[in-house]
């Protein structure tokens, strides 16, 4: 069984983030939801950009190529959502309730 290095890197980054900030389960779920939302938004943006781009009738796009581009856009979107300074971080700051003062 071969392991995907991209998935391992993503998993390591998630584990490191959890260890560094010692987030509780609710914070982890909120971060995941924010990253998933950003990935979905970015994927739709990439799809729309591809549709608006120039297309050549010289070499028609096959179904396999369409599927590959869709999967590639999905990976790009996930990678962007997990990067530093992403929209997911801004969403997290807005959605996370303020800390209670003791």
PDB file of N, CA and C in Angstrom:
ATOM      1  N   UNK A   1       0.844  -1.169   0.000  1.00  0.00           N
ATOM      2  CA  UNK A   1       0.000   0.000   0.000  1.00  0.00           C
ATOM      3  C   UNK A   1       0.893   1.237   0.000  1.00  0.00           C
ATOM      4  N   UNK A   2       0.680   2.111  -0.971  1.00  0.00           N
ATOM      5  CA  UNK A   2       1.484   3.321  -1.068  1.00  0.00           C
ATOM      6  C   UNK A   2       0.759   4.475  -0.389  1.00  0.00           C
ATOM      7  N   UNK A   3       1.510   5.293   0.319  1.00  0.00           N
ATOM      8  CA  UNK A   3       0.950   6.464   0.978  1.00  0.00           C
ATOM      9  C   UNK A   3       1.178   7.683   0.101  1.00  0.00           C
ATOM     10  N   UNK A   4       0.193   8.537   0.043  1.00  0.00           N
ATOM     11  CA  UNK A   4       0.289   9.760  -0.736  1.00  0.00           C
ATOM     12  C   UNK A   4       1.055  10.801   0.084  1.00  0.00           C
ATOM     13  N   UNK A   5       2.223  11.280  -0.400  1.00  0.00           N
ATOM     14  CA  UNK A   5       3.005  12.249   0.368  1.00  0.00           C
ATOM     15  C   UNK A   5       2.248  13.551   0.623  1.00  0.00           C
ATOM     16  N   UNK A   6       1.401  13.968  -0.312  1.00  0.00           N
ATOM     17  CA  UNK A   6       0.635  15.203  -0.118  1.00  0.00           C
ATOM     18  C   UNK A   6      -0.324  15.057   1.055  1.00  0.00           C
ATOM     19  N   UNK A   7      -0.944  13.881   1.176  1.00  0.00           N
ATOM     20  CA  UNK A   7      -1.849  13.650   2.297  1.00  0.00           C
ATOM     21  C   UNK A   7      -1.083  13.592   3.612  1.00  0.00           C
ATOM     22  N   UNK A   8       0.086  12.980   3.589  1.00  0.00           N
ATOM     23  CA  UNK A   8       0.884  12.888   4.808  1.00  0.00           C
ATOM     24  C   UNK A   8       1.304  14.279   5.277  1.00  0.00           C
ATOM     25  N   UNK A   9       1.717  15.135   4.334  1.00  0.00           N
ATOM     26  CA  UNK A   9       2.106  16.496   4.687  1.00  0.00           C
ATOM     27  C   UNK A   9       0.926  17.245   5.273  1.00  0.00           C
ATOM     28  N   UNK A  10      -0.230  17.091   4.670  1.00  0.00           N
ATOM     29  CA  UNK A  10      -1.436  17.747   5.171  1.00  0.00           C
ATOM     30  C   UNK A  10      -1.781  17.264   6.570  1.00  0.00           C
ATOM     31  N   UNK A  11      -1.670  15.959   6.781  1.00  0.00           N
ATOM     32  CA  UNK A  11      -1.973  15.397   8.095  1.00  0.00           C
ATOM     33  C   UNK A  11      -0.963  15.884   9.131  1.00  0.00           C
ATOM     34  N   UNK A  12       0.315  15.939   8.758  1.00  0.00           N
ATOM     35  CA  UNK A  12       1.337  16.412   9.685  1.00  0.00           C
ATOM     36  C   UNK A  12       1.090  17.868  10.063  1.00  0.00           C
ATOM     37  N   UNK A  13       0.708  18.683   9.072  1.00  0.00           N
ATOM     38  CA  UNK A  13       0.432  20.089   9.334  1.00  0.00           C
ATOM     39  C   UNK A  13      -0.745  20.233  10.286  1.00  0.00           C
ATOM     40  N   UNK A  14      -1.770  19.420  10.111  1.00  0.00           N
ATOM     41  CA  UNK A  14      -2.930  19.465  10.993  1.00  0.00           C
ATOM     42  C   UNK A  14      -2.546  19.062  12.411  1.00  0.00           C
ATOM     43  N   UNK A  15      -1.748  18.010  12.528  1.00  0.00           N
ATOM     44  CA  UNK A  15      -1.318  17.546  13.856  1.00  0.00           C
ATOM     45  C   UNK A  15      -0.458  18.608  14.538  1.00  0.00           C
ATOM     46  N   UNK A  16       0.465  19.205  13.802  1.00  0.00           N
ATOM     47  CA  UNK A  16       1.323  20.236  14.380  1.00  0.00           C
ATOM     48  C   UNK A  16       0.511  21.442  14.824  1.00  0.00           C
ATOM     49  N   UNK A  17      -0.459  21.831  14.023  1.00  0.00           N
ATOM     50  CA  UNK A  17      -1.302  22.972  14.374  1.00  0.00           C
ATOM     51  C   UNK A  17      -2.064  22.686  15.652  1.00  0.00           C
ATOM     52  N   UNK A  18      -2.589  21.469  15.768  1.00  0.00           N
ATOM     53  CA  UNK A  18      -3.341  21.101  16.973  1.00  0.00           C
ATOM     54  C   UNK A  18      -2.436  21.074  18.203  1.00  0.00           C
ATOM     55  N   UNK A  19      -1.211  20.580  18.044  1.00  0.00           N
ATOM     56  CA  UNK A  19      -0.302  20.501  19.184  1.00  0.00           C
ATOM     57  C   UNK A  19       0.158  21.886  19.624  1.00  0.00           C
ATOM     58  N   UNK A  20       0.467  22.746  18.667  1.00  0.00           N
ATOM     59  CA  UNK A  20       0.986  24.066  19.002  1.00  0.00           C
ATOM     60  C   UNK A  20      -0.048  24.909  19.733  1.00  0.00           C
ATOM     61  N   UNK A  21      -1.237  24.949  19.218  1.00  0.00           N
ATOM     62  CA  UNK A  21      -2.240  25.846  19.791  1.00  0.00           C
ATOM     63  C   UNK A  21      -3.114  25.170  20.840  1.00  0.00           C
ATOM     64  N   UNK A  22      -2.992  23.864  20.992  1.00  0.00           N
ATOM     65  CA  UNK A  22      -3.765  23.092  21.977  1.00  0.00           C
ATOM     66  C   UNK A  22      -5.256  23.437  21.903  1.00  0.00           C
ATOM     67  N   UNK A  23      -5.762  23.352  20.702  1.00  0.00           N
ATOM     68  CA  UNK A  23      -7.173  23.657  20.493  1.00  0.00           C
ATOM     69  C   UNK A  23      -8.039  22.532  21.017  1.00  0.00           C
ATOM     70  N   UNK A  24      -9.201  22.881  21.504  1.00  0.00           N
ATOM     71  CA  UNK A  24     -10.133  21.834  21.906  1.00  0.00           C
ATOM     72  C   UNK A  24     -10.890  21.341  20.673  1.00  0.00           C
ATOM     73  N   UNK A  25     -11.706  20.347  20.830  1.00  0.00           N
ATOM     74  CA  UNK A  25     -12.387  19.701  19.720  1.00  0.00           C
ATOM     75  C   UNK A  25     -13.277  20.669  18.945  1.00  0.00           C
ATOM     76  N   UNK A  26     -13.945  21.568  19.641  1.00  0.00           N
ATOM     77  CA  UNK A  26     -14.833  22.526  18.973  1.00  0.00           C
ATOM     78  C   UNK A  26     -14.043  23.471  18.062  1.00  0.00           C
ATOM     79  N   UNK A  27     -12.885  23.913  18.524  1.00  0.00           N
ATOM     80  CA  UNK A  27     -12.041  24.790  17.716  1.00  0.00           C
ATOM     81  C   UNK A  27     -11.527  24.067  16.468  1.00  0.00           C
ATOM     82  N   UNK A  28     -11.189  22.798  16.624  1.00  0.00           N
ATOM     83  CA  UNK A  28     -10.712  22.005  15.489  1.00  0.00           C
ATOM     84  C   UNK A  28     -11.826  21.860  14.453  1.00  0.00           C
ATOM     85  N   UNK A  29     -13.036  21.577  14.913  1.00  0.00           N
ATOM     86  CA  UNK A  29     -14.170  21.442  13.999  1.00  0.00           C
ATOM     87  C   UNK A  29     -14.467  22.763  13.299  1.00  0.00           C
ATOM     88  N   UNK A  30     -14.359  23.868  14.020  1.00  0.00           N
ATOM     89  CA  UNK A  30     -14.600  25.182  13.437  1.00  0.00           C
ATOM     90  C   UNK A  30     -13.549  25.501  12.378  1.00  0.00           C
ATOM     91  N   UNK A  31     -12.284  25.178  12.669  1.00  0.00           N
ATOM     92  CA  UNK A  31     -11.216  25.408  11.689  1.00  0.00           C
ATOM     93  C   UNK A  31     -11.444  24.558  10.442  1.00  0.00           C
ATOM     94  N   UNK A  32     -11.826  23.300  10.635  1.00  0.00           N
ATOM     95  CA  UNK A  32     -12.084  22.404   9.496  1.00  0.00           C
ATOM     96  C   UNK A  32     -13.222  22.938   8.639  1.00  0.00           C
ATOM     97  N   UNK A  33     -14.290  23.423   9.284  1.00  0.00           N
ATOM     98  CA  UNK A  33     -15.427  23.972   8.545  1.00  0.00           C
ATOM     99  C   UNK A  33     -15.015  25.214   7.762  1.00  0.00           C
ATOM    100  N   UNK A  34     -14.199  26.074   8.365  1.00  0.00           N
ATOM    101  CA  UNK A  34     -13.740  27.286   7.680  1.00  0.00           C
ATOM    102  C   UNK A  34     -12.853  26.932   6.488  1.00  0.00           C
ATOM    103  N   UNK A  35     -11.960  25.955   6.657  1.00  0.00           N
ATOM    104  CA  UNK A  35     -11.098  25.529   5.557  1.00  0.00           C
ATOM    105  C   UNK A  35     -11.906  24.872   4.446  1.00  0.00           C
ATOM    106  N   UNK A  36     -12.886  24.052   4.807  1.00  0.00           N
ATOM    107  CA  UNK A  36     -13.733  23.408   3.805  1.00  0.00           C
ATOM    108  C   UNK A  36     -14.534  24.443   3.021  1.00  0.00           C
ATOM    109  N   UNK A  37     -15.050  25.460   3.724  1.00  0.00           N
ATOM    110  CA  UNK A  37     -15.810  26.512   3.049  1.00  0.00           C
ATOM    111  C   UNK A  37     -14.911  27.269   2.080  1.00  0.00           C
ATOM    112  N   UNK A  38     -13.711  27.619   2.526  1.00  0.00           N
ATOM    113  CA  UNK A  38     -12.797  28.339   1.644  1.00  0.00           C
ATOM    114  C   UNK A  38     -12.413  27.484   0.440  1.00  0.00           C
ATOM    115  N   UNK A  39     -12.173  26.195   0.658  1.00  0.00           N
ATOM    116  CA  UNK A  39     -11.812  25.299  -0.444  1.00  0.00           C
ATOM    117  C   UNK A  39     -12.941  25.220  -1.468  1.00  0.00           C
ATOM    118  N   UNK A  40     -14.171  25.133  -0.992  1.00  0.00           N
ATOM    119  CA  UNK A  40     -15.320  25.079  -1.898  1.00  0.00           C
ATOM    120  C   UNK A  40     -15.444  26.373  -2.694  1.00  0.00           C
ATOM    121  N   UNK A  41     -15.303  27.502  -2.023  1.00  0.00           N
ATOM    122  CA  UNK A  41     -15.389  28.804  -2.679  1.00  0.00           C
ATOM    123  C   UNK A  41     -14.279  28.965  -3.715  1.00  0.00           C
ATOM    124  N   UNK A  42     -13.066  28.588  -3.355  1.00  0.00           N
ATOM    125  CA  UNK A  42     -11.928  28.704  -4.264  1.00  0.00           C
ATOM    126  C   UNK A  42     -12.078  27.764  -5.452  1.00  0.00           C
ATOM    127  N   UNK A  43     -12.576  26.563  -5.216  1.00  0.00           N
ATOM    128  CA  UNK A  43     -12.770  25.608  -6.312  1.00  0.00           C
ATOM    129  C   UNK A  43     -13.783  26.149  -7.320  1.00  0.00           C
ATOM    130  N   UNK A  44     -14.864  26.738  -6.837  1.00  0.00           N
ATOM    131  CA  UNK A  44     -15.861  27.322  -7.737  1.00  0.00           C
ATOM    132  C   UNK A  44     -15.263  28.489  -8.522  1.00  0.00           C
ATOM    133  N   UNK A  45     -14.419  29.281  -7.864  1.00  0.00           N
ATOM    134  CA  UNK A  45     -13.769  30.395  -8.534  1.00  0.00           C
ATOM    135  C   UNK A  45     -12.837  29.888  -9.641  1.00  0.00           C
ATOM    136  N   UNK A  46     -12.054  28.861  -9.349  1.00  0.00           N
ATOM    137  CA  UNK A  46     -11.156  28.296 -10.351  1.00  0.00           C
ATOM    138  C   UNK A  46     -11.934  27.708 -11.526  1.00  0.00           C
ATOM    139  N   UNK A  47     -13.039  27.036 -11.230  1.00  0.00           N
ATOM    140  CA  UNK A  47     -13.875  26.450 -12.281  1.00  0.00           C
ATOM    141  C   UNK A  47     -14.425  27.545 -13.192  1.00  0.00           C
ATOM    142  N   UNK A  48     -14.905  28.627 -12.596  1.00  0.00           N
ATOM    143  CA  UNK A  48     -15.452  29.739 -13.374  1.00  0.00           C
ATOM    144  C   UNK A  48     -14.362  30.403 -14.205  1.00  0.00           C
ATOM    145  N   UNK A  49     -13.179  30.533 -13.640  1.00  0.00           N
ATOM    146  CA  UNK A  49     -12.067  31.131 -14.382  1.00  0.00           C
ATOM    147  C   UNK A  49     -11.690  30.269 -15.585  1.00  0.00           C
ATOM    148  N   UNK A  50     -11.697  28.965 -15.416  1.00  0.00           N
ATOM    149  CA  UNK A  50     -11.380  28.077 -16.545  1.00  0.00           C
ATOM    150  C   UNK A  50     -12.434  28.180 -17.643  1.00  0.00           C
ATOM    151  N   UNK A  51     -13.698  28.274 -17.244  1.00  0.00           N
ATOM    152  CA  UNK A  51     -14.771  28.374 -18.231  1.00  0.00           C
ATOM    153  C   UNK A  51     -14.705  29.692 -18.993  1.00  0.00           C
ATOM    154  N   UNK A  52     -14.229  30.753 -18.336  1.00  0.00           N
ATOM    155  CA  UNK A  52     -14.165  32.068 -18.963  1.00  0.00           C
ATOM    156  C   UNK A  52     -12.927  32.226 -19.842  1.00  0.00           C
ATOM    157  N   UNK A  53     -11.974  31.321 -19.721  1.00  0.00           N
ATOM    158  CA  UNK A  53     -10.725  31.423 -20.465  1.00  0.00           C
ATOM    159  C   UNK A  53     -10.902  31.084 -21.932  1.00  0.00           C
ATOM    160  N   UNK A  54      -9.828  31.293 -22.678  1.00  0.00           N
ATOM    161  CA  UNK A  54      -9.844  30.997 -24.104  1.00  0.00           C
ATOM    162  C   UNK A  54      -9.824  29.488 -24.324  1.00  0.00           C
ATOM    163  N   UNK A  55     -10.636  29.045 -25.256  1.00  0.00           N
ATOM    164  CA  UNK A  55     -10.682  27.618 -25.582  1.00  0.00           C
ATOM    165  C   UNK A  55     -10.391  27.451 -27.069  1.00  0.00           C
ATOM    166  N   UNK A  56      -9.680  26.410 -27.376  1.00  0.00           N
ATOM    167  CA  UNK A  56      -9.335  26.127 -28.756  1.00  0.00           C
ATOM    168  C   UNK A  56     -10.197  24.978 -29.269  1.00  0.00           C
ATOM    169  N   UNK A  57     -10.700  25.129 -30.468  1.00  0.00           N
ATOM    170  CA  UNK A  57     -11.460  24.048 -31.098  1.00  0.00           C
ATOM    171  C   UNK A  57     -10.534  23.096 -31.848  1.00  0.00           C
ATOM    172  N   UNK A  58      -9.264  23.444 -31.913  1.00  0.00           N
ATOM    173  CA  UNK A  58      -8.294  22.626 -32.620  1.00  0.00           C
ATOM    174  C   UNK A  58      -8.143  21.262 -31.953  1.00  0.00           C
ATOM    175  N   UNK A  59      -8.007  21.251 -30.641  1.00  0.00           N
ATOM    176  CA  UNK A  59      -7.917  20.008 -29.875  1.00  0.00           C
ATOM    177  C   UNK A  59      -9.043  19.998 -28.850  1.00  0.00           C
ATOM    178  N   UNK A  60     -10.117  19.280 -29.130  1.00  0.00           N
ATOM    179  CA  UNK A  60     -11.235  19.269 -28.172  1.00  0.00           C
ATOM    180  C   UNK A  60     -10.831  18.602 -26.859  1.00  0.00           C
ATOM    181  N   UNK A  61     -11.417  19.079 -25.784  1.00  0.00           N
ATOM    182  CA  UNK A  61     -11.113  18.562 -24.448  1.00  0.00           C
ATOM    183  C   UNK A  61     -11.891  17.261 -24.219  1.00  0.00           C
ATOM    184  N   UNK A  62     -11.183  16.216 -23.816  1.00  0.00           N
ATOM    185  CA  UNK A  62     -11.832  14.926 -23.571  1.00  0.00           C
ATOM    186  C   UNK A  62     -12.479  14.913 -22.193  1.00  0.00           C
ATOM    187  N   UNK A  63     -13.327  13.920 -21.956  1.00  0.00           N
ATOM    188  CA  UNK A  63     -13.960  13.781 -20.640  1.00  0.00           C
ATOM    189  C   UNK A  63     -12.920  13.535 -19.551  1.00  0.00           C
ATOM    190  N   UNK A  64     -11.905  12.754 -19.869  1.00  0.00           N
ATOM    191  CA  UNK A  64     -10.845  12.488 -18.901  1.00  0.00           C
ATOM    192  C   UNK A  64     -10.107  13.755 -18.512  1.00  0.00           C
ATOM    193  N   UNK A  65      -9.867  14.609 -19.497  1.00  0.00           N
ATOM    194  CA  UNK A  65      -9.186  15.872 -19.218  1.00  0.00           C
ATOM    195  C   UNK A  65     -10.056  16.786 -18.353  1.00  0.00           C
ATOM    196  N   UNK A  66     -11.351  16.786 -18.591  1.00  0.00           N
ATOM    197  CA  UNK A  66     -12.275  17.590 -17.774  1.00  0.00           C
ATOM    198  C   UNK A  66     -12.273  17.105 -16.327  1.00  0.00           C
ATOM    199  N   UNK A  67     -12.286  15.783 -16.152  1.00  0.00           N
ATOM    200  CA  UNK A  67     -12.267  15.208 -14.804  1.00  0.00           C
ATOM    201  C   UNK A  67     -10.946  15.539 -14.115  1.00  0.00           C
ATOM    202  N   UNK A  68      -9.843  15.407 -14.859  1.00  0.00           N
ATOM    203  CA  UNK A  68      -8.533  15.721 -14.287  1.00  0.00           C
ATOM    204  C   UNK A  68      -8.459  17.179 -13.849  1.00  0.00           C
ATOM    205  N   UNK A  69      -8.925  18.095 -14.691  1.00  0.00           N
ATOM    206  CA  UNK A  69      -8.897  19.521 -14.343  1.00  0.00           C
ATOM    207  C   UNK A  69      -9.746  19.796 -13.107  1.00  0.00           C
ATOM    208  N   UNK A  70     -10.882  19.131 -13.012  1.00  0.00           N
ATOM    209  CA  UNK A  70     -11.746  19.305 -11.848  1.00  0.00           C
ATOM    210  C   UNK A  70     -11.043  18.821 -10.579  1.00  0.00           C
ATOM    211  N   UNK A  71     -10.399  17.666 -10.654  1.00  0.00           N
ATOM    212  CA  UNK A  71      -9.676  17.130  -9.498  1.00  0.00           C
ATOM    213  C   UNK A  71      -8.476  18.010  -9.145  1.00  0.00           C
ATOM    214  N   UNK A  72      -7.797  18.535 -10.162  1.00  0.00           N
ATOM    215  CA  UNK A  72      -6.659  19.416  -9.936  1.00  0.00           C
ATOM    216  C   UNK A  72      -7.112  20.706  -9.254  1.00  0.00           C
ATOM    217  N   UNK A  73      -8.215  21.270  -9.722  1.00  0.00           N
ATOM    218  CA  UNK A  73      -8.766  22.475  -9.092  1.00  0.00           C
ATOM    219  C   UNK A  73      -9.136  22.213  -7.637  1.00  0.00           C
ATOM    220  N   UNK A  74      -9.670  21.023  -7.361  1.00  0.00           N
ATOM    221  CA  UNK A  74     -10.034  20.667  -5.984  1.00  0.00           C
ATOM    222  C   UNK A  74      -8.795  20.636  -5.088  1.00  0.00           C
ATOM    223  N   UNK A  75      -7.710  20.042  -5.573  1.00  0.00           N
ATOM    224  CA  UNK A  75      -6.468  19.981  -4.788  1.00  0.00           C
ATOM    225  C   UNK A  75      -5.866  21.372  -4.602  1.00  0.00           C
ATOM    226  N   UNK A  76      -5.887  22.188  -5.666  1.00  0.00           N
ATOM    227  CA  UNK A  76      -5.396  23.562  -5.541  1.00  0.00           C
ATOM    228  C   UNK A  76      -6.181  24.303  -4.467  1.00  0.00           C
ATOM    229  N   UNK A  77      -7.498  24.156  -4.491  1.00  0.00           N
ATOM    230  CA  UNK A  77      -8.363  24.849  -3.533  1.00  0.00           C
ATOM    231  C   UNK A  77      -8.077  24.384  -2.107  1.00  0.00           C
ATOM    232  N   UNK A  78      -7.904  23.080  -1.905  1.00  0.00           N
ATOM    233  CA  UNK A  78      -7.601  22.566  -0.568  1.00  0.00           C
ATOM    234  C   UNK A  78      -6.252  23.085  -0.079  1.00  0.00           C
ATOM    235  N   UNK A  79      -5.281  23.125  -0.972  1.00  0.00           N
ATOM    236  CA  UNK A  79      -3.953  23.615  -0.612  1.00  0.00           C
ATOM    237  C   UNK A  79      -3.998  25.094  -0.240  1.00  0.00           C
ATOM    238  N   UNK A  80      -4.744  25.876  -0.999  1.00  0.00           N
ATOM    239  CA  UNK A  80      -4.872  27.304  -0.695  1.00  0.00           C
ATOM    240  C   UNK A  80      -5.575  27.527   0.637  1.00  0.00           C
ATOM    241  N   UNK A  81      -6.576  26.720   0.925  1.00  0.00           N
ATOM    242  CA  UNK A  81      -7.337  26.880   2.169  1.00  0.00           C
ATOM    243  C   UNK A  81      -6.493  26.552   3.393  1.00  0.00           C
ATOM    244  N   UNK A  82      -5.512  25.682   3.249  1.00  0.00           N
ATOM    245  CA  UNK A  82      -4.683  25.283   4.381  1.00  0.00           C
ATOM    246  C   UNK A  82      -3.449  26.161   4.546  1.00  0.00           C
ATOM    247  N   UNK A  83      -3.231  27.090   3.630  1.00  0.00           N
ATOM    248  CA  UNK A  83      -2.040  27.933   3.710  1.00  0.00           C
ATOM    249  C   UNK A  83      -2.212  29.053   4.732  1.00  0.00           C
ATOM    250  N   UNK A  84      -1.100  29.645   5.126  1.00  0.00           N
ATOM    251  CA  UNK A  84      -1.121  30.750   6.087  1.00  0.00           C
ATOM    252  C   UNK A  84      -1.743  31.979   5.431  1.00  0.00           C
ATOM    253  N   UNK A  85      -2.451  32.768   6.212  1.00  0.00           N
ATOM    254  CA  UNK A  85      -3.049  34.001   5.708  1.00  0.00           C
ATOM    255  C   UNK A  85      -4.222  33.769   4.782  1.00  0.00           C
ATOM    256  N   UNK A  86      -4.894  32.659   4.951  1.00  0.00           N
ATOM    257  CA  UNK A  86      -5.997  32.324   4.060  1.00  0.00           C
ATOM    258  C   UNK A  86      -7.309  32.923   4.555  1.00  0.00           C
ATOM    259  N   UNK A  87      -8.310  32.837   3.725  1.00  0.00           N
ATOM    260  CA  UNK A  87      -9.650  33.300   4.076  1.00  0.00           C
ATOM    261  C   UNK A  87     -10.189  32.511   5.263  1.00  0.00           C
ATOM    262  N   UNK A  88      -9.799  31.250   5.367  1.00  0.00           N
ATOM    263  CA  UNK A  88     -10.265  30.406   6.478  1.00  0.00           C
ATOM    264  C   UNK A  88      -9.861  30.997   7.824  1.00  0.00           C
ATOM    265  N   UNK A  89      -8.677  31.581   7.897  1.00  0.00           N
ATOM    266  CA  UNK A  89      -8.241  32.187   9.156  1.00  0.00           C
ATOM    267  C   UNK A  89      -9.099  33.395   9.514  1.00  0.00           C
ATOM    268  N   UNK A  90      -9.447  34.208   8.520  1.00  0.00           N
ATOM    269  CA  UNK A  90     -10.316  35.359   8.772  1.00  0.00           C
ATOM    270  C   UNK A  90     -11.705  34.889   9.199  1.00  0.00           C
ATOM    271  N   UNK A  91     -12.209  33.846   8.556  1.00  0.00           N
ATOM    272  CA  UNK A  91     -13.506  33.282   8.942  1.00  0.00           C
ATOM    273  C   UNK A  91     -13.458  32.757  10.370  1.00  0.00           C
ATOM    274  N   UNK A  92     -12.377  32.118  10.718  1.00  0.00           N
ATOM    275  CA  UNK A  92     -12.217  31.560  12.061  1.00  0.00           C
ATOM    276  C   UNK A  92     -12.237  32.665  13.113  1.00  0.00           C
ATOM    277  N   UNK A  93     -11.555  33.775  12.827  1.00  0.00           N
ATOM    278  CA  UNK A  93     -11.559  34.898  13.775  1.00  0.00           C
ATOM    279  C   UNK A  93     -12.968  35.461  13.963  1.00  0.00           C
ATOM    280  N   UNK A  94     -13.762  35.471  12.896  1.00  0.00           N
ATOM    281  CA  UNK A  94     -15.116  36.006  12.982  1.00  0.00           C
ATOM    282  C   UNK A  94     -16.076  35.043  13.670  1.00  0.00           C
ATOM    283  N   UNK A  95     -15.897  33.756  13.432  1.00  0.00           N
ATOM    284  CA  UNK A  95     -16.833  32.763  13.961  1.00  0.00           C
ATOM    285  C   UNK A  95     -16.526  32.335  15.390  1.00  0.00           C
ATOM    286  N   UNK A  96     -15.270  32.436  15.779  1.00  0.00           N
ATOM    287  CA  UNK A  96     -14.877  31.975  17.110  1.00  0.00           C
ATOM    288  C   UNK A  96     -15.364  32.981  18.158  1.00  0.00           C
ATOM    289  N   UNK A  97     -16.047  32.496  19.168  1.00  0.00           N
ATOM    290  CA  UNK A  97     -16.523  33.418  20.208  1.00  0.00           C
ATOM    291  C   UNK A  97     -15.344  34.015  20.970  1.00  0.00           C
ATOM    292  N   UNK A  98     -15.475  35.265  21.419  1.00  0.00           N
ATOM    293  CA  UNK A  98     -14.369  35.879  22.158  1.00  0.00           C
ATOM    294  C   UNK A  98     -14.113  35.153  23.476  1.00  0.00           C
ATOM    295  N   UNK A  99     -12.862  35.150  23.889  1.00  0.00           N
ATOM    296  CA  UNK A  99     -12.489  34.482  25.143  1.00  0.00           C
ATOM    297  C   UNK A  99     -13.081  35.245  26.321  1.00  0.00           C
ATOM    298  N   UNK A 100     -13.536  34.495  27.301  1.00  0.00           N
ATOM    299  CA  UNK A 100     -14.118  35.114  28.497  1.00  0.00           C
ATOM    300  C   UNK A 100     -13.013  35.640  29.395  1.00  0.00           C
ATOM    301  N   UNK A 101     -13.215  36.846  29.918  1.00  0.00           N
ATOM    302  CA  UNK A 101     -12.247  37.424  30.851  1.00  0.00           C
ATOM    303  C   UNK A 101     -12.564  36.934  32.249  1.00  0.00           C
ATOM    304  N   UNK A 102     -11.519  36.513  32.947  1.00  0.00           N
ATOM    305  CA  UNK A 102     -11.709  35.979  34.299  1.00  0.00           C
ATOM    306  C   UNK A 102     -11.380  37.025  35.322  1.00  0.00           C
TER     307      UNK A 102
END
